[in-house]
C-alpha cells in the first residue's frame, strides 16, 4: 500500500520590525528568518534595511546575516498600521511579541497559515498603535531579574517555538 503523506500547506509567515535601532539585530533576525522559511520581512520607519537609501549594501547587516538578507524578501514601509490593515484584509493573523497585561504565554500561541509577527524596538517595544491592531500579544516569561531579552534573541526563541 502506498505511503499517503498528509500534504502540508505552505505557511506565509512574515515579520514586521517596528523601528528596530540596531543593524546587528536586524541582521540576526534576517538570519533566523531565513533558517525558518519566513516569507518576508518589513522594515518599518527607522529600521535599517539591507540596502541603504543610496542603494549600497549595508555591511553591518550583511556581516551578521551572512547572506540571509539576499534570500529573504524584504521591504521598507512607513505605515505600520496601514500594512497591518491590509494584511488583515488578506486574512493574516497579527501577533505582537511584547510584554503586556493582556499578553498570552508564547507557548500557547497557535499560528495560522498566514501570520505577521511584529517585533518591537529595543527601548520602547511594539508601538501602542500596532499592539491595538494585534490579534494576539505573545510574551516570553522571564525568570531572571532582567526585564527583557534582546529583540533578536526573543525573535529566535518565539519563531522557533511556533514554527517547529
PDB file of C-alpha atoms in Angstrom:
ATOM      1  CA  UNK A   1       0.000   0.000   0.000  1.00  0.00           C
ATOM      2  CA  UNK A   2       1.444   3.416  -0.951  1.00  0.00           C
ATOM      3  CA  UNK A   3       2.514   5.735   1.799  1.00  0.00           C
ATOM      4  CA  UNK A   4      -0.026   8.550   1.918  1.00  0.00           C
ATOM      5  CA  UNK A   5       1.616  11.551   3.478  1.00  0.00           C
ATOM      6  CA  UNK A   6      -0.543  14.403   4.583  1.00  0.00           C
ATOM      7  CA  UNK A   7       0.065  17.314   2.245  1.00  0.00           C
ATOM      8  CA  UNK A   8       1.313  20.238   4.295  1.00  0.00           C
ATOM      9  CA  UNK A   9       0.199  23.643   3.123  1.00  0.00           C
ATOM     10  CA  UNK A  10       2.929  26.249   2.820  1.00  0.00           C
ATOM     11  CA  UNK A  11       2.661  28.872   5.512  1.00  0.00           C
ATOM     12  CA  UNK A  12       3.066  32.540   4.681  1.00  0.00           C
ATOM     13  CA  UNK A  13       4.748  33.910   7.797  1.00  0.00           C
ATOM     14  CA  UNK A  14       6.048  37.473   7.716  1.00  0.00           C
ATOM     15  CA  UNK A  15       7.824  39.732  10.185  1.00  0.00           C
ATOM     16  CA  UNK A  16       7.386  43.443  10.850  1.00  0.00           C
ATOM     17  CA  UNK A  17      10.360  45.139  12.523  1.00  0.00           C
ATOM     18  CA  UNK A  18       8.923  48.125  14.394  1.00  0.00           C
ATOM     19  CA  UNK A  19      11.679  50.761  14.458  1.00  0.00           C
ATOM     20  CA  UNK A  20      14.493  48.386  15.408  1.00  0.00           C
ATOM     21  CA  UNK A  21      17.584  50.528  16.001  1.00  0.00           C
ATOM     22  CA  UNK A  22      20.468  48.077  15.723  1.00  0.00           C
ATOM     23  CA  UNK A  23      21.576  46.903  12.293  1.00  0.00           C
ATOM     24  CA  UNK A  24      23.154  43.906  14.031  1.00  0.00           C
ATOM     25  CA  UNK A  25      19.770  42.909  15.482  1.00  0.00           C
ATOM     26  CA  UNK A  26      18.219  43.301  12.035  1.00  0.00           C
ATOM     27  CA  UNK A  27      20.937  41.104  10.501  1.00  0.00           C
ATOM     28  CA  UNK A  28      20.440  38.468  13.161  1.00  0.00           C
ATOM     29  CA  UNK A  29      16.672  38.451  12.591  1.00  0.00           C
ATOM     30  CA  UNK A  30      17.233  38.028   8.836  1.00  0.00           C
ATOM     31  CA  UNK A  31      19.456  35.026   9.519  1.00  0.00           C
ATOM     32  CA  UNK A  32      16.890  33.414  11.827  1.00  0.00           C
ATOM     33  CA  UNK A  33      14.079  34.228   9.386  1.00  0.00           C
ATOM     34  CA  UNK A  34      15.882  32.546   6.517  1.00  0.00           C
ATOM     35  CA  UNK A  35      16.510  29.417   8.611  1.00  0.00           C
ATOM     36  CA  UNK A  36      12.766  29.169   9.284  1.00  0.00           C
ATOM     37  CA  UNK A  37      11.494  29.955   5.798  1.00  0.00           C
ATOM     38  CA  UNK A  38       9.940  33.328   6.664  1.00  0.00           C
ATOM     39  CA  UNK A  39       8.259  34.762   3.540  1.00  0.00           C
ATOM     40  CA  UNK A  40       9.038  38.451   4.005  1.00  0.00           C
ATOM     41  CA  UNK A  41      10.438  40.996   6.444  1.00  0.00           C
ATOM     42  CA  UNK A  42       9.026  44.517   6.592  1.00  0.00           C
ATOM     43  CA  UNK A  43      11.367  47.188   7.975  1.00  0.00           C
ATOM     44  CA  UNK A  44       9.226  49.940   9.498  1.00  0.00           C
ATOM     45  CA  UNK A  45      10.293  53.591   9.507  1.00  0.00           C
ATOM     46  CA  UNK A  46      13.778  53.848  11.050  1.00  0.00           C
ATOM     47  CA  UNK A  47      14.585  50.126  10.946  1.00  0.00           C
ATOM     48  CA  UNK A  48      17.732  49.772   8.834  1.00  0.00           C
ATOM     49  CA  UNK A  49      17.338  47.782   5.611  1.00  0.00           C
ATOM     50  CA  UNK A  50      19.957  45.585   3.867  1.00  0.00           C
ATOM     51  CA  UNK A  51      20.356  48.268   1.193  1.00  0.00           C
ATOM     52  CA  UNK A  52      20.800  51.875   2.327  1.00  0.00           C
ATOM     53  CA  UNK A  53      18.999  54.865   0.815  1.00  0.00           C
ATOM     54  CA  UNK A  54      21.849  55.310  -1.688  1.00  0.00           C
ATOM     55  CA  UNK A  55      21.495  51.748  -2.975  1.00  0.00           C
ATOM     56  CA  UNK A  56      24.584  50.429  -1.182  1.00  0.00           C
ATOM     57  CA  UNK A  57      24.780  47.124   0.682  1.00  0.00           C
ATOM     58  CA  UNK A  58      24.858  47.689   4.446  1.00  0.00           C
ATOM     59  CA  UNK A  59      27.949  45.898   5.688  1.00  0.00           C
ATOM     60  CA  UNK A  60      26.762  45.857   9.301  1.00  0.00           C
ATOM     61  CA  UNK A  61      23.607  43.904   8.402  1.00  0.00           C
ATOM     62  CA  UNK A  62      25.437  41.669   5.902  1.00  0.00           C
ATOM     63  CA  UNK A  63      28.114  40.821   8.493  1.00  0.00           C
ATOM     64  CA  UNK A  64      25.544  39.244  10.824  1.00  0.00           C
ATOM     65  CA  UNK A  65      23.016  37.977   8.274  1.00  0.00           C
ATOM     66  CA  UNK A  66      25.707  36.059   6.353  1.00  0.00           C
ATOM     67  CA  UNK A  67      23.814  36.233   3.064  1.00  0.00           C
ATOM     68  CA  UNK A  68      20.328  35.662   4.500  1.00  0.00           C
ATOM     69  CA  UNK A  69      19.477  39.269   3.633  1.00  0.00           C
ATOM     70  CA  UNK A  70      19.747  38.223  -0.030  1.00  0.00           C
ATOM     71  CA  UNK A  71      17.494  35.195   0.436  1.00  0.00           C
ATOM     72  CA  UNK A  72      14.567  36.622   2.406  1.00  0.00           C
ATOM     73  CA  UNK A  73      12.263  39.027   0.599  1.00  0.00           C
ATOM     74  CA  UNK A  74      12.079  42.386   2.364  1.00  0.00           C
ATOM     75  CA  UNK A  75      10.610  45.825   2.021  1.00  0.00           C
ATOM     76  CA  UNK A  76      10.633  49.184   3.740  1.00  0.00           C
ATOM     77  CA  UNK A  77       7.296  50.534   4.970  1.00  0.00           C
ATOM     78  CA  UNK A  78       6.361  53.844   6.563  1.00  0.00           C
ATOM     79  CA  UNK A  79       2.856  52.998   7.750  1.00  0.00           C
ATOM     80  CA  UNK A  80       2.769  50.004  10.064  1.00  0.00           C
ATOM     81  CA  UNK A  81      -0.927  50.306  10.902  1.00  0.00           C
ATOM     82  CA  UNK A  82      -1.816  50.539   7.199  1.00  0.00           C
ATOM     83  CA  UNK A  83       0.271  47.448   6.486  1.00  0.00           C
ATOM     84  CA  UNK A  84      -1.479  45.553   9.294  1.00  0.00           C
ATOM     85  CA  UNK A  85      -4.926  46.623   7.996  1.00  0.00           C
ATOM     86  CA  UNK A  86      -4.007  45.443   4.514  1.00  0.00           C
ATOM     87  CA  UNK A  87      -2.728  42.088   5.770  1.00  0.00           C
ATOM     88  CA  UNK A  88      -5.827  41.624   7.951  1.00  0.00           C
ATOM     89  CA  UNK A  89      -7.947  42.047   4.816  1.00  0.00           C
ATOM     90  CA  UNK A  90      -5.861  39.213   3.359  1.00  0.00           C
ATOM     91  CA  UNK A  91      -6.740  37.063   6.422  1.00  0.00           C
ATOM     92  CA  UNK A  92      -3.347  37.328   8.122  1.00  0.00           C
ATOM     93  CA  UNK A  93      -3.210  36.672  11.851  1.00  0.00           C
ATOM     94  CA  UNK A  94      -1.381  39.557  13.582  1.00  0.00           C
ATOM     95  CA  UNK A  95       0.859  38.587  16.508  1.00  0.00           C
ATOM     96  CA  UNK A  96       2.936  41.068  18.503  1.00  0.00           C
ATOM     97  CA  UNK A  97       5.744  39.804  20.712  1.00  0.00           C
ATOM     98  CA  UNK A  98       5.585  42.123  23.715  1.00  0.00           C
ATOM     99  CA  UNK A  99       5.131  42.326  27.471  1.00  0.00           C
ATOM    100  CA  UNK A 100       1.609  43.483  28.250  1.00  0.00           C
ATOM    101  CA  UNK A 101      -1.134  42.968  30.813  1.00  0.00           C
ATOM    102  CA  UNK A 102      -3.224  41.151  28.195  1.00  0.00           C
ATOM    103  CA  UNK A 103      -0.399  39.012  26.795  1.00  0.00           C
ATOM    104  CA  UNK A 104      -0.529  35.268  26.267  1.00  0.00           C
ATOM    105  CA  UNK A 105       2.329  32.899  27.122  1.00  0.00           C
ATOM    106  CA  UNK A 106       4.149  32.374  23.826  1.00  0.00           C
ATOM    107  CA  UNK A 107       3.971  28.594  24.274  1.00  0.00           C
ATOM    108  CA  UNK A 108       0.172  28.795  23.941  1.00  0.00           C
ATOM    109  CA  UNK A 109       0.178  30.664  20.630  1.00  0.00           C
ATOM    110  CA  UNK A 110      -1.231  28.700  17.699  1.00  0.00           C
ATOM    111  CA  UNK A 111      -0.177  30.141  14.394  1.00  0.00           C
ATOM    112  CA  UNK A 112      -2.413  30.169  11.317  1.00  0.00           C
ATOM    113  CA  UNK A 113      -1.244  29.532   7.766  1.00  0.00           C
ATOM    114  CA  UNK A 114      -0.850  33.292   7.221  1.00  0.00           C
ATOM    115  CA  UNK A 115       0.620  35.403  10.024  1.00  0.00           C
ATOM    116  CA  UNK A 116       2.529  38.599  10.659  1.00  0.00           C
ATOM    117  CA  UNK A 117       4.820  38.653  13.695  1.00  0.00           C
ATOM    118  CA  UNK A 118       5.580  42.147  14.990  1.00  0.00           C
ATOM    119  CA  UNK A 119       8.838  42.736  16.863  1.00  0.00           C
ATOM    120  CA  UNK A 120       9.336  45.998  18.719  1.00  0.00           C
ATOM    121  CA  UNK A 121      12.332  48.223  19.108  1.00  0.00           C
ATOM    122  CA  UNK A 122      14.977  47.748  21.759  1.00  0.00           C
ATOM    123  CA  UNK A 123      13.746  50.510  24.097  1.00  0.00           C
ATOM    124  CA  UNK A 124      10.001  51.060  23.679  1.00  0.00           C
ATOM    125  CA  UNK A 125       8.912  47.701  22.288  1.00  0.00           C
ATOM    126  CA  UNK A 126       5.984  47.388  19.885  1.00  0.00           C
ATOM    127  CA  UNK A 127       4.146  50.694  19.393  1.00  0.00           C
ATOM    128  CA  UNK A 128       0.755  51.085  21.094  1.00  0.00           C
ATOM    129  CA  UNK A 129      -0.995  51.506  17.744  1.00  0.00           C
ATOM    130  CA  UNK A 130       0.388  48.215  16.481  1.00  0.00           C
ATOM    131  CA  UNK A 131      -0.454  46.474  19.759  1.00  0.00           C
ATOM    132  CA  UNK A 132      -4.061  47.646  19.396  1.00  0.00           C
ATOM    133  CA  UNK A 133      -4.151  46.203  15.882  1.00  0.00           C
ATOM    134  CA  UNK A 134      -2.838  42.803  17.010  1.00  0.00           C
ATOM    135  CA  UNK A 135      -4.974  39.687  17.270  1.00  0.00           C
ATOM    136  CA  UNK A 136      -2.588  38.222  19.853  1.00  0.00           C
ATOM    137  CA  UNK A 137       0.066  39.716  22.099  1.00  0.00           C
ATOM    138  CA  UNK A 138       2.528  36.968  22.988  1.00  0.00           C
ATOM    139  CA  UNK A 139       5.044  37.177  25.811  1.00  0.00           C
ATOM    140  CA  UNK A 140       8.089  35.112  26.718  1.00  0.00           C
ATOM    141  CA  UNK A 141       8.020  34.734  30.528  1.00  0.00           C
ATOM    142  CA  UNK A 142      11.319  35.584  32.223  1.00  0.00           C
ATOM    143  CA  UNK A 143      12.634  34.138  35.467  1.00  0.00           C
ATOM    144  CA  UNK A 144      15.649  36.361  35.999  1.00  0.00           C
ATOM    145  CA  UNK A 145      15.931  39.951  37.118  1.00  0.00           C
ATOM    146  CA  UNK A 146      16.342  41.480  33.666  1.00  0.00           C
ATOM    147  CA  UNK A 147      13.060  42.752  32.257  1.00  0.00           C
ATOM    148  CA  UNK A 148      13.537  41.688  28.639  1.00  0.00           C
ATOM    149  CA  UNK A 149      15.532  39.722  26.093  1.00  0.00           C
ATOM    150  CA  UNK A 150      17.454  41.183  23.189  1.00  0.00           C
ATOM    151  CA  UNK A 151      14.987  41.561  20.290  1.00  0.00           C
ATOM    152  CA  UNK A 152      16.878  39.193  18.001  1.00  0.00           C
ATOM    153  CA  UNK A 153      17.110  36.554  20.746  1.00  0.00           C
ATOM    154  CA  UNK A 154      13.399  36.934  21.537  1.00  0.00           C
ATOM    155  CA  UNK A 155      12.620  36.601  17.824  1.00  0.00           C
ATOM    156  CA  UNK A 156      14.582  33.351  17.623  1.00  0.00           C
ATOM    157  CA  UNK A 157      13.008  31.853  20.746  1.00  0.00           C
ATOM    158  CA  UNK A 158       9.478  32.760  19.655  1.00  0.00           C
ATOM    159  CA  UNK A 159       9.735  31.902  15.963  1.00  0.00           C
ATOM    160  CA  UNK A 160      11.384  28.531  16.517  1.00  0.00           C
ATOM    161  CA  UNK A 161       8.726  27.646  19.103  1.00  0.00           C
ATOM    162  CA  UNK A 162       5.735  28.485  16.956  1.00  0.00           C
ATOM    163  CA  UNK A 163       7.111  27.241  13.621  1.00  0.00           C
ATOM    164  CA  UNK A 164       8.687  23.915  14.654  1.00  0.00           C
TER     165      UNK A 164
END
